[in-house]
Short mmCIF file of C-alpha atoms in Angstrom, two decimals:
data_model
loop_
_atom_site.label_atom_id
_atom_site.label_comp_id
_atom_site.label_asym_id
_atom_site.label_seq_id
_atom_site.Cartn_x
_atom_site.Cartn_y
_atom_site.Cartn_z
CA MET A 709 17.28 -26.70 -0.06
CA SER A 710 13.87 -27.83 1.06
CA LEU A 711 13.89 -30.22 3.99
CA PHE A 712 11.04 -32.34 2.67
CA PHE A 713 10.14 -33.53 -0.76
CA CYS A 714 6.80 -32.30 -2.00
CA ASN A 715 5.75 -31.91 -5.59
CA THR A 716 5.23 -28.15 -5.85
CA ASN A 717 4.01 -28.70 -9.41
CA ALA A 718 1.14 -30.87 -8.20
CA GLN A 719 -2.04 -30.71 -10.25
CA ALA A 720 -4.72 -28.29 -9.18
CA SER A 721 -7.25 -29.59 -6.67
CA GLU A 722 -10.80 -30.35 -7.76
CA LEU A 723 -13.65 -28.44 -6.14
CA PRO A 724 -15.98 -30.78 -4.23
CA PRO A 725 -19.68 -30.93 -5.18
CA MET A 726 -21.55 -27.84 -4.03
CA LEU A 727 -23.99 -28.42 -1.18
CA MET A 728 -25.73 -25.05 -1.36
CA LYS A 729 -25.28 -21.42 -2.30
CA GLN A 730 -26.74 -18.39 -0.54
CA GLY A 731 -25.68 -14.87 -1.41
CA ALA A 732 -21.89 -14.61 -1.11
CA TYR A 733 -21.62 -18.05 0.52
CA THR A 734 -20.89 -21.25 -1.37
CA ILE A 735 -21.09 -24.27 0.92
CA TYR A 736 -19.43 -27.59 0.07
CA ASP A 737 -19.75 -29.27 3.47
CA LYS A 738 -22.33 -28.81 6.24
CA GLN A 739 -19.48 -28.50 8.75
CA ALA A 740 -19.07 -24.92 7.50
CA LEU A 741 -22.55 -24.09 8.81
CA ASP A 742 -21.28 -24.48 12.38
CA LEU A 743 -19.16 -21.36 11.86
CA LEU A 744 -20.82 -19.30 9.14
CA ASP A 745 -23.94 -17.19 9.50
CA LEU A 746 -25.38 -17.22 5.98
CA ASP A 747 -27.50 -14.16 6.78
CA ALA A 748 -24.48 -12.08 7.84
CA LYS A 749 -23.53 -9.27 5.46
CA LEU A 750 -20.05 -7.93 4.85
CA GLU A 751 -19.57 -4.56 6.59
CA VAL A 752 -17.04 -1.86 5.73
CA ILE A 753 -15.78 -0.36 9.00
CA THR A 754 -13.70 2.37 7.37
CA SER A 755 -11.75 3.12 4.20
CA GLY A 756 -9.19 5.57 2.82
CA PHE A 757 -6.01 3.56 3.39
CA GLU A 758 -3.45 2.59 0.74
CA TRP A 759 -2.96 -1.12 1.46
CA THR A 760 -4.23 -2.72 4.66
CA GLU A 761 -2.64 -5.89 6.01
CA GLY A 762 -1.42 -7.74 9.10
CA PRO A 763 -4.57 -7.81 11.29
CA VAL A 764 -4.11 -9.19 14.81
CA TRP A 765 -6.46 -9.17 17.79
CA ASP A 766 -5.16 -7.53 20.96
CA ASP A 767 -7.18 -9.39 23.58
CA LYS A 768 -5.77 -7.43 26.53
CA ASN A 769 -7.01 -4.13 25.11
CA GLN A 770 -10.00 -5.52 23.19
CA ARG A 771 -8.95 -4.02 19.89
CA LEU A 772 -7.67 -4.93 16.45
CA LEU A 773 -4.27 -3.81 15.23
CA PHE A 774 -3.64 -3.66 11.49
CA VAL A 775 -1.15 -2.03 9.15
CA ASP A 776 -1.25 0.35 6.23
CA ILE A 777 2.01 -0.68 4.59
CA PRO A 778 2.61 2.19 2.09
CA ASN A 779 1.75 4.80 4.72
CA ASN A 780 4.15 3.17 7.20
CA LYS A 781 1.55 2.99 10.00
CA ILE A 782 -0.01 0.54 12.40
CA HIS A 783 -3.59 1.46 13.27
CA SER A 784 -5.86 0.39 16.11
CA TYR A 785 -9.59 -0.24 15.89
CA SER A 786 -12.03 -0.77 18.75
CA GLU A 787 -15.78 -0.33 19.12
CA SER A 788 -15.26 2.33 21.77
CA GLN A 789 -12.53 4.43 20.12
CA GLY A 790 -12.89 3.71 16.41
CA ILE A 791 -9.73 4.02 14.30
CA THR A 792 -6.65 5.54 15.94
CA ASP A 793 -2.94 5.65 15.09
CA PHE A 794 -0.89 3.11 17.03
CA LEU A 795 2.67 3.33 15.63
CA TYR A 796 4.38 5.62 13.13
CA PRO A 797 6.78 4.99 11.54
CA SER A 798 6.20 1.25 11.66
CA GLY A 799 9.14 0.11 9.53
CA ARG A 800 6.48 -0.64 6.89
CA ALA A 801 5.34 -3.50 9.07
CA ASN A 802 3.31 -6.29 7.50
CA GLY A 803 2.46 -9.40 9.55
CA LEU A 804 1.87 -8.92 13.29
CA LEU A 805 1.40 -11.18 16.31
CA PHE A 806 1.61 -11.06 20.09
CA ASP A 807 4.16 -13.35 21.71
CA ALA A 808 3.83 -15.13 25.06
CA GLU A 809 5.18 -12.06 26.89
CA GLY A 810 2.65 -9.75 25.27
CA SER A 811 5.18 -8.04 23.00
CA LEU A 812 4.15 -7.21 19.44
CA VAL A 813 6.19 -9.12 16.87
CA MET A 814 6.34 -7.27 13.54
CA MET A 815 7.55 -8.24 10.09
CA SER A 816 9.40 -5.06 9.11
CA THR A 817 9.61 -4.86 5.33
CA ALA A 818 11.50 -1.54 5.35
CA THR A 819 14.36 -2.83 7.51
CA ARG A 820 14.04 -6.43 6.22
CA THR A 821 13.93 -7.74 9.78
CA VAL A 822 11.84 -9.60 12.30
CA ALA A 823 11.24 -6.98 14.97
CA LYS A 824 9.62 -6.78 18.40
CA LEU A 825 7.91 -3.99 20.32
CA LYS A 826 7.26 -4.14 24.05
CA MET A 827 3.75 -2.95 24.80
CA THR A 828 3.93 0.01 27.17
CA GLU A 829 1.61 2.94 27.85
CA ARG A 830 3.59 5.10 25.42
CA VAL A 831 4.45 3.09 22.34
CA LYS A 832 7.40 4.58 20.42
CA ALA A 833 9.08 3.57 17.18
CA THR A 834 12.42 3.99 18.95
CA SER A 835 11.44 1.09 21.25
CA VAL A 836 11.42 -1.42 18.38
CA GLN A 837 14.00 -4.19 18.78
CA HIS A 838 15.26 -5.91 15.63
CA ILE A 839 15.68 -9.64 16.28
CA VAL A 840 16.99 -11.14 13.05
CA SER A 841 17.94 -9.68 9.67
CA HIS A 842 20.30 -12.16 7.97
CA TYR A 843 20.47 -15.81 6.99
CA LYS A 844 23.99 -17.20 6.54
CA GLY A 845 25.37 -13.68 6.16
CA LYS A 846 22.82 -12.54 3.58
CA ARG A 847 20.01 -10.08 4.22
CA LEU A 848 16.49 -11.39 4.31
CA ASN A 849 14.21 -10.35 1.44
CA SER A 850 11.31 -8.75 3.33
CA PRO A 851 9.77 -10.75 6.19
CA ASN A 852 6.05 -10.91 5.49
CA ASP A 853 3.98 -12.95 7.94
CA VAL A 854 4.62 -14.78 11.20
CA ALA A 855 3.23 -17.56 13.40
CA LEU A 856 4.07 -18.55 16.98
CA HIS A 857 4.38 -22.13 18.26
CA ASN A 858 3.70 -22.91 21.92
CA SER A 859 7.34 -23.92 22.29
CA GLY A 860 8.30 -20.29 21.63
CA VAL A 861 9.48 -20.97 18.09
CA LEU A 862 8.58 -18.35 15.49
CA PHE A 863 7.90 -19.27 11.87
CA PHE A 864 7.91 -16.58 9.19
CA THR A 865 7.77 -16.18 5.42
CA ASP A 866 10.21 -14.10 3.39
CA PRO A 867 8.98 -13.20 -0.13
CA PRO A 868 10.41 -10.22 -2.06
CA TYR A 869 7.30 -8.03 -1.86
CA GLY A 870 8.94 -5.31 0.26
CA LEU A 871 11.74 -4.77 -2.26
CA PRO A 872 11.08 -2.02 -4.83
CA LYS A 873 11.77 -4.31 -7.82
CA ARG A 874 10.84 -7.53 -6.02
CA MET A 875 12.53 -10.51 -7.71
CA ASP A 876 14.67 -8.22 -9.87
CA ASP A 877 15.73 -5.87 -7.10
CA PRO A 878 19.53 -5.34 -7.10
CA ASN A 879 19.53 -5.40 -3.29
CA LYS A 880 18.01 -8.88 -3.11
CA GLU A 881 20.74 -11.09 -1.61
CA LEU A 882 19.02 -14.47 -1.19
CA ASP A 883 18.40 -16.46 -4.36
CA PHE A 884 15.21 -17.99 -2.95
CA GLN A 885 12.07 -17.04 -1.01
CA GLY A 886 12.12 -18.91 2.27
CA VAL A 887 9.98 -20.22 5.07
CA PHE A 888 12.09 -19.84 8.22
CA ARG A 889 12.13 -21.13 11.78
CA LEU A 890 13.48 -18.88 14.54
CA SER A 891 14.28 -20.76 17.75
CA VAL A 892 13.80 -19.38 21.26
CA ASP A 893 17.53 -18.59 21.36
CA ASN A 894 17.24 -16.67 18.06
CA LYS A 895 18.88 -19.30 15.84
CA LEU A 896 17.50 -19.02 12.32
CA SER A 897 17.01 -22.12 10.17
CA LEU A 898 15.47 -22.59 6.73
CA ILE A 899 12.64 -25.09 6.48
CA ASP A 900 11.64 -24.55 2.84
CA ASP A 901 13.14 -22.75 -0.15
CA GLU A 902 10.96 -24.28 -2.87
CA LEU A 903 7.89 -22.03 -2.64
CA THR A 904 7.75 -19.29 -5.24
CA PHE A 905 6.10 -16.60 -3.10
CA PRO A 906 5.48 -17.81 0.48
CA ASN A 907 3.11 -15.40 2.15
CA GLY A 908 0.50 -16.02 4.87
CA ILE A 909 1.41 -18.41 7.67
CA ALA A 910 -0.46 -19.82 10.67
CA ILE A 911 -0.36 -22.68 13.20
CA SER A 912 -3.25 -24.94 14.23
CA PRO A 913 -4.54 -24.75 17.83
CA SER A 914 -3.28 -28.32 18.31
CA GLN A 915 0.20 -26.97 17.43
CA ASP A 916 0.92 -29.89 15.10
CA LYS A 917 0.18 -28.21 11.76
CA LEU A 918 1.75 -25.20 10.07
CA TYR A 919 0.00 -23.67 7.06
CA VAL A 920 1.64 -21.51 4.37
CA ALA A 921 -0.01 -19.68 1.48
CA VAL A 922 1.83 -19.30 -1.82
CA SER A 923 0.71 -16.05 -3.48
CA ASP A 924 1.82 -16.97 -6.97
CA ASP A 925 -0.69 -15.49 -9.44
CA ALA A 926 0.06 -18.28 -11.91
CA GLU A 927 -0.11 -21.14 -9.39
CA PRO A 928 -1.70 -20.10 -6.10
CA ALA A 929 -1.64 -22.82 -3.43
CA TRP A 930 -1.71 -23.61 0.26
CA TYR A 931 0.68 -26.07 1.94
CA GLN A 932 0.60 -27.93 5.24
CA TYR A 933 3.63 -28.87 7.37
CA LEU A 934 3.42 -31.31 10.27
CA LEU A 935 5.21 -30.28 13.47
CA ASP A 936 6.50 -32.16 16.49
CA ALA A 937 6.10 -30.95 20.08
CA GLN A 938 9.24 -28.79 19.83
CA GLY A 939 8.07 -27.05 16.67
CA ASN A 940 10.28 -29.00 14.29
CA VAL A 941 8.91 -29.67 10.80
CA ILE A 942 8.56 -33.38 10.10
CA ASP A 943 6.49 -33.46 6.90
CA LYS A 944 5.13 -31.27 4.07
CA SER A 945 2.14 -31.76 1.82
CA LEU A 946 -0.21 -29.84 -0.45
CA LEU A 947 -3.34 -28.57 1.29
CA PHE A 948 -5.14 -27.21 -1.77
CA LYS A 949 -4.21 -25.76 -5.14
CA PRO A 950 -7.07 -23.84 -6.79
CA LYS A 951 -7.70 -24.16 -10.48
CA PHE A 952 -7.84 -20.91 -12.39
CA LEU A 953 -11.50 -19.99 -12.15
CA GLY A 954 -11.55 -16.88 -14.29
CA ILE A 955 -11.62 -14.68 -11.18
CA LYS A 956 -9.98 -11.34 -11.87
CA HIS A 957 -9.03 -10.43 -8.33
CA GLY A 958 -7.34 -12.01 -5.35
CA THR A 959 -4.78 -14.66 -4.73
CA THR A 960 -3.71 -16.81 -1.79
CA ASP A 961 -2.44 -14.42 0.85
CA GLY A 962 -3.25 -14.26 4.58
CA LEU A 963 -4.73 -16.99 6.73
CA LYS A 964 -5.72 -17.76 10.31
CA VAL A 965 -6.83 -20.96 12.07
CA HIS A 966 -10.04 -21.03 14.10
CA SER A 967 -10.04 -22.71 17.54
CA THR A 968 -11.84 -25.67 15.91
CA GLY A 969 -8.84 -26.21 13.61
CA THR A 970 -10.73 -24.78 10.63
CA VAL A 971 -8.52 -22.74 8.29
CA PHE A 972 -9.83 -19.37 7.03
CA ALA A 973 -7.69 -18.17 4.12
CA THR A 974 -7.89 -15.29 1.68
CA GLY A 975 -7.73 -16.49 -1.90
CA PRO A 976 -9.01 -15.92 -5.43
CA GLY A 977 -12.40 -14.22 -5.15
CA GLY A 978 -12.49 -13.84 -1.37
CA VAL A 979 -12.19 -16.27 1.57
CA TRP A 980 -11.67 -20.04 1.38
CA ILE A 981 -12.40 -22.29 4.36
CA PHE A 982 -10.78 -25.70 4.94
CA SER A 983 -11.18 -28.42 7.56
CA SER A 984 -8.19 -29.69 9.51
CA ASP A 985 -8.24 -32.83 7.33
CA LYS A 986 -7.84 -30.79 4.11
CA ARG A 987 -11.46 -30.65 2.92
CA LEU A 988 -12.72 -27.47 1.27
CA LEU A 989 -15.76 -26.50 3.35
CA ALA A 990 -16.86 -23.19 1.88
CA GLN A 991 -16.03 -20.04 -0.06
CA ILE A 992 -17.16 -16.50 0.71
CA ALA A 993 -17.16 -14.13 -2.26
CA MET A 994 -15.65 -10.72 -1.52
CA PRO A 995 -15.43 -7.60 -3.69
CA GLY A 996 -11.93 -6.54 -4.69
CA PHE A 997 -8.70 -7.92 -3.23
CA THR A 998 -8.91 -9.38 0.29
CA ALA A 999 -5.38 -9.52 1.69
CA ASN A 1000 -5.69 -10.90 5.21
CA LEU A 1001 -8.02 -11.66 8.10
CA ALA A 1002 -8.21 -12.17 11.86
CA PHE A 1003 -10.76 -13.27 14.46
CA ASN A 1004 -11.74 -11.23 17.48
CA GLY A 1005 -11.35 -12.73 20.94
CA ASP A 1006 -14.46 -14.93 21.04
CA GLU A 1007 -14.38 -15.62 17.27
CA SER A 1008 -17.76 -13.98 16.74
CA VAL A 1009 -16.30 -11.57 14.18
CA LEU A 1010 -13.94 -12.04 11.26
CA TYR A 1011 -12.00 -8.85 10.45
CA LEU A 1012 -10.67 -8.46 6.91
CA THR A 1013 -8.04 -6.14 5.49
CA ALA A 1014 -8.97 -5.44 1.87
CA HIS A 1015 -6.90 -2.93 -0.09
CA LYS A 1016 -8.15 0.49 1.08
CA GLU A 1017 -10.68 -0.88 3.56
CA LEU A 1018 -11.07 -2.54 6.94
CA ARG A 1019 -14.10 -4.88 6.89
CA ARG A 1020 -15.83 -7.33 9.18
CA LEU A 1021 -18.15 -10.28 8.92
CA LYS A 1022 -20.12 -11.78 11.79
CA LEU A 1023 -19.69 -15.51 12.45
CA ARG A 1024 -21.52 -18.13 14.44
CA HIS A 1025 -19.82 -18.80 17.76
CA ALA A 1026 -20.35 -20.71 20.98
CA ASP A 1027 -22.16 -18.68 23.63
#
C-alpha cells in the first residue's frame, strides 16, 4: 500500500513556452543559464562497455566510479589514470553512493540486496557486506538506485530490471515494485508501492525533498516526496509527466540534484532540468539512450553513462 494518495494516472504535463534554443540546448527559463554553458559540447570519454550506469563522484580520490552491469564490473575514471577496473565481480551493481563513513553502498542486482563495501587500499569482492535482501519475508526484486538522507536513512528503488524475465520472472516474490526506506538500525519500510517501474532516486541538498523517476515507457514520470528532519515521508506529488513527443530513445531513469536544488534527470531524448519548485528549466538533447548522470566535486562537469559510453558535459559553476 502506498502511504500517500497521489493520482499516478495524472495527465501529462505541458511544456512551458520556449525561451531560446541553441544547438542541443532548449531553454524554457533563464534560471537554467546560471548552470548551463550553451557553448559546451558533449564529449565521449570512452566507449566499448555493454551498459553503463550508477555514476558517483568519489571526492576523496577525485575520480568517478560507474558500473557496467552486464559485465559485472565497477570502473573508475580520473583525469590522471583514465579508466581502470575497480571491482570485479560487482554483484551486477547498479546504483552507487558513498555513505557518511565513506563506505560504498551498492545496489546489487545479482544478489537482490542492498550491499556495502568498506573502502580500503585493496578493494575485494569478498569484502562486500549485504545489508538487506527481504521485505516481510519475501526477496526484493532487484535494488536499482539509492539516496542518502543526512539522518542516515537510505532510500532505494526496487524495480524488476535485474530479473531475467522482469515482471514475468518466476523468482519474483513481491507483487509490486517498491520505493523503500532503510533506517539507521536497518529496519526496512515501504513508502510507495504504486509506481510501475521506480528507478532513479535522489534527495535535495535541503534534505526535505526526495525525487523518484518512473521508467515506464508508456507513462514516464518524475515524482516528489516531502521529508521531515528524520527522513520520514510526509507527502507525495507529481513533479512532471512528459507527453509522448515522438522521441524514439530514452525514458526517465537516473537523476541527481545540484547544490542549488536544481534537478538534472535523464529522460526521453536526453537530460531534463527542473527547478526546486517544479518548473521545467531546460532540456539537453543527447544521442542514444542516456541512463544516468553525476556531478564532479565542484559541479563544473556533468558525467553521463549512456549505453556503451561514458560521456561528460561542462557546466557553469561558481569559481
